[in-house]
Short mmCIF file of C-alpha atoms and ligand atoms in Angstrom, two decimals:
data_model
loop_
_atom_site.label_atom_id
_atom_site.label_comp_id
_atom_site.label_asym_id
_atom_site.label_seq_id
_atom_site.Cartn_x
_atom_site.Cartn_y
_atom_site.Cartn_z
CA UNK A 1 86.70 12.37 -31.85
CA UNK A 2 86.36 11.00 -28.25
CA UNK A 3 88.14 7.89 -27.29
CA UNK A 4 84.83 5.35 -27.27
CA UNK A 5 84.36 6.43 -30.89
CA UNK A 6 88.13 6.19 -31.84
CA UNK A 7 87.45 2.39 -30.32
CA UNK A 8 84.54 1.49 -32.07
CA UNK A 9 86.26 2.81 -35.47
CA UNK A 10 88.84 0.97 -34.98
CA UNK A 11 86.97 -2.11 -34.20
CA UNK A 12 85.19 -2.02 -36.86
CA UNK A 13 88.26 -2.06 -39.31
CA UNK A 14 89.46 -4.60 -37.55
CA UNK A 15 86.13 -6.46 -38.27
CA UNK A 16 85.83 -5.46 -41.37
CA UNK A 17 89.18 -6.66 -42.61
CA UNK A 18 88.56 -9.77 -40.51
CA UNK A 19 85.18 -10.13 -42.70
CA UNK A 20 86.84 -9.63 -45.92
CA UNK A 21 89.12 -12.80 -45.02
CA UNK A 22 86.25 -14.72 -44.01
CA UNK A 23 84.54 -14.05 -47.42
CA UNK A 24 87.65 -15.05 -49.59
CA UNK A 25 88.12 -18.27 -48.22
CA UNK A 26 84.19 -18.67 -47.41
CA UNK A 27 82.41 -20.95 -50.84
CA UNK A 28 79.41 -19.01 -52.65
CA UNK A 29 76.56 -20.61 -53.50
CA UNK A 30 73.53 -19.77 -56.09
CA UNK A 31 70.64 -18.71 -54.12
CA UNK A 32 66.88 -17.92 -54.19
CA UNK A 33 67.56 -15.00 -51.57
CA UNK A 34 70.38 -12.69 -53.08
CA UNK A 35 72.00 -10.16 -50.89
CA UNK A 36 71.63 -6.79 -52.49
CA UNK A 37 74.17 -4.16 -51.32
CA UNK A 38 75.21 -2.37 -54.75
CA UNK A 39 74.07 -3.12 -58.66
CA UNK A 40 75.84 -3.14 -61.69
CA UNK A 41 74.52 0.20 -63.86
CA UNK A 42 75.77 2.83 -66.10
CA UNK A 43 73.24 5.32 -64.75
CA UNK A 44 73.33 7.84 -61.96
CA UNK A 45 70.99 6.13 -59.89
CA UNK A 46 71.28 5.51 -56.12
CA UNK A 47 69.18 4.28 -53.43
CA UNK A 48 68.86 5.50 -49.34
CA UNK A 49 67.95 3.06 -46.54
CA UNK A 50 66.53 4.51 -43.12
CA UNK A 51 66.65 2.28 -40.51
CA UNK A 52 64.52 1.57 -37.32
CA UNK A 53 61.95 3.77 -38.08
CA UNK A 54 59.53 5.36 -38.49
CA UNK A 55 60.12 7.59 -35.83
CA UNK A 56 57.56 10.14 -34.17
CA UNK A 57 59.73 11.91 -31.80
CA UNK A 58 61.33 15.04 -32.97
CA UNK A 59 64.82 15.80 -34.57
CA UNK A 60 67.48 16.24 -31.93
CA UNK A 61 68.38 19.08 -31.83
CA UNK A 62 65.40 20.07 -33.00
CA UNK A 63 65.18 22.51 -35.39
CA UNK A 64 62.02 21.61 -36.86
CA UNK A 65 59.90 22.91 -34.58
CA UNK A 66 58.62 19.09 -32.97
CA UNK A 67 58.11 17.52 -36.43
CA UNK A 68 58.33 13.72 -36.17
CA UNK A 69 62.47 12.97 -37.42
CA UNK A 70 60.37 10.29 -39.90
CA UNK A 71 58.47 13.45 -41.57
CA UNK A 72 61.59 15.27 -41.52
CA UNK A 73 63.35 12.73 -43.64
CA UNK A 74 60.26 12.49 -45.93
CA UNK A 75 59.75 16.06 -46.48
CA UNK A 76 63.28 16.46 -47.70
CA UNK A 77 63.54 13.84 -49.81
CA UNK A 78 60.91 15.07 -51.44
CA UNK A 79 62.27 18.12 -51.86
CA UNK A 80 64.97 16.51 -53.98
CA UNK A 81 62.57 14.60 -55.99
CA UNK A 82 64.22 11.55 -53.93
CA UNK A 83 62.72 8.52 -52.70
CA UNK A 84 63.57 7.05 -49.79
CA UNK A 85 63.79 3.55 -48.64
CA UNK A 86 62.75 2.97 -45.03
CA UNK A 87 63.41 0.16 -43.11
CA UNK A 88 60.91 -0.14 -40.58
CA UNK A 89 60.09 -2.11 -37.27
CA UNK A 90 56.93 -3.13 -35.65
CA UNK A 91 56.57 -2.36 -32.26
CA UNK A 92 59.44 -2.38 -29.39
CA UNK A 93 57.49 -2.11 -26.92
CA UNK A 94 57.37 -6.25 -25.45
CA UNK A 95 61.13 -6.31 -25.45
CA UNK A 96 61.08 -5.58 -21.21
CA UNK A 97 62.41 -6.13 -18.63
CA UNK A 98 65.33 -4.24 -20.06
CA UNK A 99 67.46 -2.06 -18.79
CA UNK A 100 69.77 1.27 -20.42
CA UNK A 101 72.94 0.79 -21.11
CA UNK A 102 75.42 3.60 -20.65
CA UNK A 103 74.81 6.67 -23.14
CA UNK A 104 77.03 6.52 -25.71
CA UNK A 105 77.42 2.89 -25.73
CA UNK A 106 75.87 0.49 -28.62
CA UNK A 107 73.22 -0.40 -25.56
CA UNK A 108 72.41 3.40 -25.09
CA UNK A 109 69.17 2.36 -25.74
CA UNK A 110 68.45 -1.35 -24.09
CA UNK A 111 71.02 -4.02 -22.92
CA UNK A 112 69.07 -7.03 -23.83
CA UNK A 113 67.30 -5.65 -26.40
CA UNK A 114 66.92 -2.47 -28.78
CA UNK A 115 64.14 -0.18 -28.10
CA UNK A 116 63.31 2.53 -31.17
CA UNK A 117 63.17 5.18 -31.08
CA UNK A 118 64.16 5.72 -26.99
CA UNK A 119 64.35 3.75 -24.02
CA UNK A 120 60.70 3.26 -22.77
CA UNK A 121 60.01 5.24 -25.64
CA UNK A 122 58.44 2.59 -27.83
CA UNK A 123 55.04 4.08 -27.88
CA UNK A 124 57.07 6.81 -30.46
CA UNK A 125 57.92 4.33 -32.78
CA UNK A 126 57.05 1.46 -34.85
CA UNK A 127 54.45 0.72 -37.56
CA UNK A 128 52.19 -0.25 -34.97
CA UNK A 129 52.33 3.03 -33.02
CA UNK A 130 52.59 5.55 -36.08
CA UNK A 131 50.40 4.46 -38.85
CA UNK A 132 49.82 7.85 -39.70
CA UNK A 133 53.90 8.13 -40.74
CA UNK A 134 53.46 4.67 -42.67
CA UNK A 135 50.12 6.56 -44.77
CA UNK A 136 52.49 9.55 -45.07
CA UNK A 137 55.77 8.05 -46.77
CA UNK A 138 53.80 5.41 -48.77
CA UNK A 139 51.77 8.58 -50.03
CA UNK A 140 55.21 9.90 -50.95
CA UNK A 141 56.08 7.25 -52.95
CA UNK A 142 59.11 5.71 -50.75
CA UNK A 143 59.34 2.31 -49.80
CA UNK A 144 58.30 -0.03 -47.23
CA UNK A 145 60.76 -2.35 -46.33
CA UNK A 146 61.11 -5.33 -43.26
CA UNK A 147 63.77 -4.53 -40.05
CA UNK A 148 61.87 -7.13 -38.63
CA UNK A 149 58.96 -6.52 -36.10
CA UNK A 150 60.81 -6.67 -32.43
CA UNK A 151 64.42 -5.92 -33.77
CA UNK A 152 65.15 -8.65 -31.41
CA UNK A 153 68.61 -10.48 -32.84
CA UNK A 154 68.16 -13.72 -35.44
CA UNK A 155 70.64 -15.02 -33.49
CA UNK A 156 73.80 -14.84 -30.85
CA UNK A 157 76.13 -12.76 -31.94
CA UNK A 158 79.62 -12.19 -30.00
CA UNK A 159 81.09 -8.88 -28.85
CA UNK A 160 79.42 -5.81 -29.07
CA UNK A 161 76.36 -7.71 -28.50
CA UNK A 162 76.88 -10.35 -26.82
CA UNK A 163 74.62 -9.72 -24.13
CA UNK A 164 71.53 -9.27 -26.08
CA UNK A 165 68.26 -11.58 -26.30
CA UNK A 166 67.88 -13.40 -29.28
CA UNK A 167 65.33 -15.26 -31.30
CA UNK A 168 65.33 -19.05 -30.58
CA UNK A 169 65.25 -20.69 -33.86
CA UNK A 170 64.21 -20.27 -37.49
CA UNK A 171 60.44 -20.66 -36.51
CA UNK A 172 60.21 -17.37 -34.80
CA UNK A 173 62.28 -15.45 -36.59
CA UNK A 174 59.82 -16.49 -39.56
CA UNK A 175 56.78 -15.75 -37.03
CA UNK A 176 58.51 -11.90 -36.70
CA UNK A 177 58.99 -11.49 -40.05
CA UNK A 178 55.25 -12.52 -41.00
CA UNK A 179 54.06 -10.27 -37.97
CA UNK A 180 55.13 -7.30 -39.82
CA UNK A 181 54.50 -8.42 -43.17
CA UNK A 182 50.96 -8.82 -41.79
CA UNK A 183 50.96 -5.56 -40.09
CA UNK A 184 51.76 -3.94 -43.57
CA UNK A 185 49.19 -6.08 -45.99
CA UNK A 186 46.52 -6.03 -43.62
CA UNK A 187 46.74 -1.84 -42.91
CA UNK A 188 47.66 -0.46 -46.43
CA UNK A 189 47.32 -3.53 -48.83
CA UNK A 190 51.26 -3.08 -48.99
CA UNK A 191 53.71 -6.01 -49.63
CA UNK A 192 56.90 -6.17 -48.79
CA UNK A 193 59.81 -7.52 -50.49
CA UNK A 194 62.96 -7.18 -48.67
CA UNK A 195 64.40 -6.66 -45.34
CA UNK A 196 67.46 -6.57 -43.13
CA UNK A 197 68.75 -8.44 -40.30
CA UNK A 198 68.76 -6.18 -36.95
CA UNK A 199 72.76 -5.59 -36.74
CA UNK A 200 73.30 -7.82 -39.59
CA UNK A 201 73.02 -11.06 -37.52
CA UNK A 202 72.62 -13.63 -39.72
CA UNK A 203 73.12 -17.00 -37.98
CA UNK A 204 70.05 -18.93 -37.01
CA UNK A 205 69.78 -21.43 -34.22
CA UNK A 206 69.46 -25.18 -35.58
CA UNK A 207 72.01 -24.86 -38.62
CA UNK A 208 70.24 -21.90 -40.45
CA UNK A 209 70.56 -18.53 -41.46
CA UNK A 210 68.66 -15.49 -42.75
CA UNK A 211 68.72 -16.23 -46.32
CA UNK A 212 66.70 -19.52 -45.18
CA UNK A 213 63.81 -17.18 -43.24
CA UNK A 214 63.81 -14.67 -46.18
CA UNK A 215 63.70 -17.60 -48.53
CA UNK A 216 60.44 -18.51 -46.64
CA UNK A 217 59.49 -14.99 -46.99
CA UNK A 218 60.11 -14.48 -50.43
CA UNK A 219 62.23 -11.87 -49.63
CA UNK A 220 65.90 -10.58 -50.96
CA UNK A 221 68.42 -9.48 -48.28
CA UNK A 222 68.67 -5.75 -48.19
CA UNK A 223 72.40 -4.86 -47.18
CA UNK A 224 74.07 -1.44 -48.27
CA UNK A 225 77.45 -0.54 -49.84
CA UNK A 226 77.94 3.08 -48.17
CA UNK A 227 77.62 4.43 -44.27
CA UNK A 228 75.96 7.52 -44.67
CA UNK A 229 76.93 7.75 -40.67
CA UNK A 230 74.29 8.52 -39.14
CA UNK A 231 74.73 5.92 -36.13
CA UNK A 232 78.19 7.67 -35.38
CA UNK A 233 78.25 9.64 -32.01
CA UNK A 234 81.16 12.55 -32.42
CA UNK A 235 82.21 15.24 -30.49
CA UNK A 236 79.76 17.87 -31.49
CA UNK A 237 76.46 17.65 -33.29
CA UNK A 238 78.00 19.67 -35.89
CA UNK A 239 80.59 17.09 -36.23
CA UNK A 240 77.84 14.39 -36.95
CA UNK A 241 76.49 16.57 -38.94
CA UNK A 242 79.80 17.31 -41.52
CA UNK A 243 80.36 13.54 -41.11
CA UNK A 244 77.00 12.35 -43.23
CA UNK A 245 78.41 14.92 -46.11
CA UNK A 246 81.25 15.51 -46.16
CA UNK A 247 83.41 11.70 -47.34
CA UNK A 248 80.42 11.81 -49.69
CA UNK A 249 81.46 15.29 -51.32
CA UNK A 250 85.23 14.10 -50.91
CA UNK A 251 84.46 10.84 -52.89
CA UNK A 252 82.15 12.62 -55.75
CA UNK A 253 84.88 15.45 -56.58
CA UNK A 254 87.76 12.20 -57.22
CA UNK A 255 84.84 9.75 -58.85
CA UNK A 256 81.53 11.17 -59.83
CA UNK A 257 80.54 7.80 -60.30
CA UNK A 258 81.33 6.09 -57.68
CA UNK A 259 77.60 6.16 -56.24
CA UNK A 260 76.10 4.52 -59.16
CA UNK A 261 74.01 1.19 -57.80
CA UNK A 262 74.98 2.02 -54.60
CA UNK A 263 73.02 1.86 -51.73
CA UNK A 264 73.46 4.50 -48.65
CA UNK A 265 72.73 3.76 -45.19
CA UNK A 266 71.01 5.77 -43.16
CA UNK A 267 68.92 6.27 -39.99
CA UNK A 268 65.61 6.90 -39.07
CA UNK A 269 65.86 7.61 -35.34
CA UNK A 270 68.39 8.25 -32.88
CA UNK A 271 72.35 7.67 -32.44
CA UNK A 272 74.02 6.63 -29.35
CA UNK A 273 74.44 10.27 -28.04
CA UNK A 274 70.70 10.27 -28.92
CA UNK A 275 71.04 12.92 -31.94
CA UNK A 276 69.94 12.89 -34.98
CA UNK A 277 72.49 14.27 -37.57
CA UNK A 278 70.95 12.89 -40.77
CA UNK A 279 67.79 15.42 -40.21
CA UNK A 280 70.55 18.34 -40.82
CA UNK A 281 72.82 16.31 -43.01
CA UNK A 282 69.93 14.65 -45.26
CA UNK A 283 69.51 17.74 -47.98
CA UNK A 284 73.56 18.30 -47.69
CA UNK A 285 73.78 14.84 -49.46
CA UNK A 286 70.82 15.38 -51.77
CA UNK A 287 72.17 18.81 -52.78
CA UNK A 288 75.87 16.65 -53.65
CA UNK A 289 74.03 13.94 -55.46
CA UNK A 290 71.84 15.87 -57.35
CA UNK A 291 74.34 18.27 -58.59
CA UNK A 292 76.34 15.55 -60.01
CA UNK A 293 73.30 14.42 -61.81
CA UNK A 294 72.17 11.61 -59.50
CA UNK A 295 68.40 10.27 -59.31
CA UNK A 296 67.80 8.78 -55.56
CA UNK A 297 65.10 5.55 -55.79
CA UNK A 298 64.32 2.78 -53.84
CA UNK A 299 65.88 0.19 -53.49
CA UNK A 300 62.77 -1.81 -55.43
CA UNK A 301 63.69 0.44 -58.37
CA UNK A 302 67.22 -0.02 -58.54
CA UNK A 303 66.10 -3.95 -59.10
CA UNK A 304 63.91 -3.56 -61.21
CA UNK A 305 66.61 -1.30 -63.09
CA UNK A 306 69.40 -3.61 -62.78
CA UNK A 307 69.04 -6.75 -61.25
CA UNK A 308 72.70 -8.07 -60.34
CA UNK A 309 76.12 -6.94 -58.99
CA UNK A 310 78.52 -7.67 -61.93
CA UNK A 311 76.15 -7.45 -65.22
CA UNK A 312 74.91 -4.67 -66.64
CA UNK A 313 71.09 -5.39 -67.22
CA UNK A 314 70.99 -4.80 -70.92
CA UNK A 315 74.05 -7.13 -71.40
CA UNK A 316 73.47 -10.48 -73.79
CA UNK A 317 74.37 -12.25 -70.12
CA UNK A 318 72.55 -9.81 -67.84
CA UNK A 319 69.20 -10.29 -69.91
CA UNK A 320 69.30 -13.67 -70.66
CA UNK A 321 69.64 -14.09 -66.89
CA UNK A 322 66.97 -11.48 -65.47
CA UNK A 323 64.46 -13.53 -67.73
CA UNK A 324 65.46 -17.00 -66.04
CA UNK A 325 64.91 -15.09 -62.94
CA UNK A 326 61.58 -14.39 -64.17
CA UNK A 327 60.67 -17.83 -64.75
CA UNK A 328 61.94 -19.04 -61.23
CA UNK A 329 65.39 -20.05 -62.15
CA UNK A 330 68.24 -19.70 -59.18
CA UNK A 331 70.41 -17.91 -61.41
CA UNK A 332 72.73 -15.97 -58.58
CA UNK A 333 75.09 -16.32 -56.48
CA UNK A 334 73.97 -15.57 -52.43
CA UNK A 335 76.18 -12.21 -53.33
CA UNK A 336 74.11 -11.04 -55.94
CA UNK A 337 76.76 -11.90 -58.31
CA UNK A 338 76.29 -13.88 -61.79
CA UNK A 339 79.92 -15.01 -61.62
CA UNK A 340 79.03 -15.83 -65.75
CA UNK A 341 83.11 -17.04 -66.13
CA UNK A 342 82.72 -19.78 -63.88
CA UNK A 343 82.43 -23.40 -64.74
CA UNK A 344 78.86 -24.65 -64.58
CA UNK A 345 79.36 -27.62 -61.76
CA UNK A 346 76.37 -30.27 -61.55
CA UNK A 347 75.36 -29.40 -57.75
CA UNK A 348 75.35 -25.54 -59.56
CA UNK A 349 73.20 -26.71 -62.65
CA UNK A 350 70.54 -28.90 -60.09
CA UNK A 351 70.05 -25.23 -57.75
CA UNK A 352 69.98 -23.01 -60.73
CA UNK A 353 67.03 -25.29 -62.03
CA UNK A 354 65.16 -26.45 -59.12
CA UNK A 355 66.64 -24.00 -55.88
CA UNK A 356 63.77 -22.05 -56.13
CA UNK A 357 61.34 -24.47 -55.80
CA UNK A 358 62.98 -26.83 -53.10
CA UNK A 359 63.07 -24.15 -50.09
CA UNK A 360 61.32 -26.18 -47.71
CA UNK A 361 62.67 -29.45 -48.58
CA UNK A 362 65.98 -27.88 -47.79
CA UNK A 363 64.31 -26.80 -44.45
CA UNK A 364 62.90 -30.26 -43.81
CA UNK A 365 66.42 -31.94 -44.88
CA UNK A 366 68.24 -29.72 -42.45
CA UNK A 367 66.49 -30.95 -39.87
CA UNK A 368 66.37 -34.33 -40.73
CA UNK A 369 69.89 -34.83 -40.53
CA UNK A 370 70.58 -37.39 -43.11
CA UNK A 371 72.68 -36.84 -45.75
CA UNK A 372 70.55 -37.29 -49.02
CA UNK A 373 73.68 -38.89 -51.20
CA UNK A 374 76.92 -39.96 -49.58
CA UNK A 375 79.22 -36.72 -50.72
CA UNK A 376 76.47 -34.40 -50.21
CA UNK A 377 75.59 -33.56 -46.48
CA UNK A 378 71.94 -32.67 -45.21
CA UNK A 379 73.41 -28.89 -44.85
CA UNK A 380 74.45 -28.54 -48.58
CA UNK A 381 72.94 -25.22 -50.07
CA UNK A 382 71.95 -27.66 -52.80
CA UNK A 383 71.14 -31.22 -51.24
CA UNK A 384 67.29 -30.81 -51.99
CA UNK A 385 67.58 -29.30 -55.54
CA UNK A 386 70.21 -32.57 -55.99
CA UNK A 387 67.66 -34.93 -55.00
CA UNK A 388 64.92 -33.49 -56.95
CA UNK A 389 67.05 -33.20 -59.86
CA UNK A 390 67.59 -36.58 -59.49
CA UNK A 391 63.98 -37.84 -59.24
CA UNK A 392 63.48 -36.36 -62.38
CA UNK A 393 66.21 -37.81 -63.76
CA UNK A 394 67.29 -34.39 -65.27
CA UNK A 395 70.47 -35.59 -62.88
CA UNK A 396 71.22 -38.74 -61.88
CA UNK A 397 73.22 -39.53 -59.23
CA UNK A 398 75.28 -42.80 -59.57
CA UNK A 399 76.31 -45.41 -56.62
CA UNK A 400 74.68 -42.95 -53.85
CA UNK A 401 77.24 -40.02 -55.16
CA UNK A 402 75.54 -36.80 -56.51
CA UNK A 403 79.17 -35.18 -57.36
CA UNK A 404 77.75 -31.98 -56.77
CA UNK A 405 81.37 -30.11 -57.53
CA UNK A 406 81.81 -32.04 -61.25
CA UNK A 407 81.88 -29.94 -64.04
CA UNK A 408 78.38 -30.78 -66.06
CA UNK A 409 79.56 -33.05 -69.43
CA UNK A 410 78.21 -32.09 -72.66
CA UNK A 411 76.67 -35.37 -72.01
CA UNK A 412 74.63 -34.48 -68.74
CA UNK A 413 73.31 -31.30 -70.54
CA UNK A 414 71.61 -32.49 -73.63
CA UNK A 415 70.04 -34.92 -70.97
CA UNK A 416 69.34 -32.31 -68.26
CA UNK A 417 67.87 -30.43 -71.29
CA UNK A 418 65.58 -32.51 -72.61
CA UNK A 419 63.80 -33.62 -69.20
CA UNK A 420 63.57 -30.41 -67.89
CA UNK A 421 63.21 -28.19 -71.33
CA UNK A 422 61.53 -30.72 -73.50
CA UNK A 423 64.25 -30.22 -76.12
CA UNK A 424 67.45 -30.86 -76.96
CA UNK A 425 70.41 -28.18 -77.03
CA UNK A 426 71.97 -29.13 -80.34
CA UNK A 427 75.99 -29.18 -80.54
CA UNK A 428 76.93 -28.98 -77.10
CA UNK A 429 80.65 -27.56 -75.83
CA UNK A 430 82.22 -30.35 -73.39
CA UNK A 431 82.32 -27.88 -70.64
CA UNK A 432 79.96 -24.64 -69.86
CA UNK A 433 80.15 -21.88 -68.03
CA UNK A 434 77.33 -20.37 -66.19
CA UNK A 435 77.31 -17.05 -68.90
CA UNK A 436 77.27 -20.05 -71.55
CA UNK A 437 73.93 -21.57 -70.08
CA UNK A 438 72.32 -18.62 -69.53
CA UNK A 439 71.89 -17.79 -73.11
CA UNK A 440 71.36 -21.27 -74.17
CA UNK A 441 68.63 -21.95 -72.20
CA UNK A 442 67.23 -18.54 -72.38
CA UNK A 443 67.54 -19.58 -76.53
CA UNK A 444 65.75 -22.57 -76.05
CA UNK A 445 62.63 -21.22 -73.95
CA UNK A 446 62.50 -18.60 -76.11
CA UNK A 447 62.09 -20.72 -78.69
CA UNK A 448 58.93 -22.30 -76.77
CA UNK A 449 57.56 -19.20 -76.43
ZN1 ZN B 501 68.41 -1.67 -36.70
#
């Protein structure tokens, strides 16, 4: 292992512990945009993300005599009975003047910005430069999903890239996202549903993030739950190559099940000592995952199989929640998670009812900078659901104070029933949880039905 790699390992333990910190003192709040990285399932069912694709220029080393590395990756999936999940951009090719960083180095391929799948190599890549490869893996059955057009940054993000460009504001990431949304309706009649930040950059100029911009998409946040290390420059090729397999095969022999709902990452191009290891290491996984009986999908599947992080789908909670989904209810956490144990707060009940439709008042409040009640700033993840909650009266707020964190009184519910169900809940406990409401109200609208 040579010394940068040894770094950027140990960086990125450092990081990651840092992150996992972050995220237990961080709050989590219900959201229309749910970040997928694993689901709850009792299957064998996984999914594979390729990013920065698709990718014309050959596997390197190539031995596949000049096939595009996007074909490559196709063709053996296929081989599997897999399908593949790949995370395309549009076109690199406006993100000059740039310059190469050192090889190597994350910038190997751009300083300021990325450039798939080479250095003034952008012409090779992209939806825009190889429909043909978009015809070929939607005629394979994989799926389409959103890396943004430019892979230029959402935002400025510190260290390893703290030198790249980055979009100015949540109006042009938006305008990205829509340009390759576009790209895809307008060629193959093909929507998309969910996409991932380039590098994970979430922050936004102006207060916002990328939940906000996929909100406005209609999109869920793709993440993943398991490197399938294809990014990772090593000593030899063959070193990258054992690396993609072999924690995998290490992982299935303790834990068979350990892949279940997960979702791999992997990459369609290039790493930064511009080889491509997954083309060799691709059918080494499949091979392990299928003989432990494992089905690969896409990551649309694995939703549509199981919806959330901690309930199984066919679960009295897990159901009674996918329907509310269905019906436009903000029923998870930004996490994916259902959290059902928790007690149902009033800022939790106005988002879980109205969330969904309030995305651009929250947008427009954000902006506005005045607070909407006076304990709930402009920046709450559920000031505009608490203010339309309260024009409807399903909520009231009292003396200016929403009270967002109260538990909801038995009280509050039969009223927040009856204005926005049209009926009343009955005997009512003095306290619910968010498991408790599920099934109530997915009682009483199926009693409507
Ligand atoms: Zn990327």
């Amino acid at each position: 292992m040579s010394l940068v790699t040894k770094g950027i390992g140990l960086a990125k333990k450092a990081k990651h512990r840092f992150q996992d910190q972050i995220r237990a003192r961080t709050p989590v709040y219900l959201s229309p945009v749910r970040r997928i990285e694993q689901v709850a399932t009792e299957e064998r069912i996984c999914a594979m993300t390729f990013d920065d694709g698709p990718c014309r220029l050959p596997a390197s080393p190539d031995h596949f005599r000049g096939k595009p590395l996007t074909l490559v990756l196709a063709e053996t999936l296929e081989r599997y009975g897999a399908k593949g999940t790949f995370d395309v951009v549009g076109d690199t090719s406006r993100n000059y003047p740039d310059r190469a960083g050192k090889h190597g180095s994350a910038s190997w391929g751009g300083v300021s910005y990325d450039h798939y799948p080479d250095f003034r190599k952008d012409d090779q890549g992209g939806v825009v430069h190889c429909p043909e490869l978009v015809t070929r893996l939607l005629a394979g059955g994989h799926e389409i999903t959103s890396h943004t057009y430019s892979h230029i940054l959402f935002g400025w993000k510190p260290l390893v890239y703290g030198r790249r460009k980055y979009l100015s504001g949540l109006d042009p990431v938006v305008q990205d996202l829509k340009k390759l949304h576009g790209a895809m309706e307008k060629g193959w009649g093909y929507p998309i549903r969910l996409s991932r930040p380039p590098h994970y950059v979430d922050g936004i100029k102006g207060g916002f993030s990328s939940y906000d911009a996929y909100a406005l998409m209609g999109y869920q946040y793709m993440a993943a739950s398991f490197d399938g290390a294809g990014w990772l420059p090593l000593a030899s090729y063959e070193a990258e190559v054992e690396a993609t397999w072999k924690p995998m095969e290490k992982i299935l022999l303790e834990n068979p099940d350990f892949f279940r709902g997960q979702i791999i990452f992997q990459k369609d191009g290039y790493n930064m000592a511009r080889r491509s290891p997954i083309a060799d290491g691709l059918g080494k996984q499949l091979q392990l995952l299928t003989d432990h009986g494992y089905k690969v999908v896409t990551v649309s599947e694995l939703l549509d199989r199981s919806p959330f992080r901690d309930a199984l789908p066919h679960s009295d909670v897990g159901a009674a929640a996918r329907r509310l989904l269905g019906h436009g209810w903000c029923v998870a956490f930004q996490d994916n998670t259902l959290r059902p144990d928790t007690v149902l707060t009033r800022g939790a009940l106005a988002m879980l009812a109205y969330g969904c439709e309030t995305i651009r008042q929250r947008i427009r409040l954000v902006r506005s900078g005045k607070a909407p009640f006076r304990d709930m700033a402009p920046r709450h993840p559920y000031a505009a659901a608490a203010v339309l909650a309260d024009e409807t009266g399903a909520l009231k707020a009292e003396n200016g104070n929403f009270r967002p964190d109260a538990p909801v009184t038995a009280e509050e519910l039969r009223r927040f029933l009856e204005v926005r169900l049209g009926r009343s809940g009955g005997d009512l406990p003095r306290q619910i949880t968010h498991g408790q409401f599920f099934l109530l109200a997915d009682a009483l609208m199926g009693a409507g039905r």
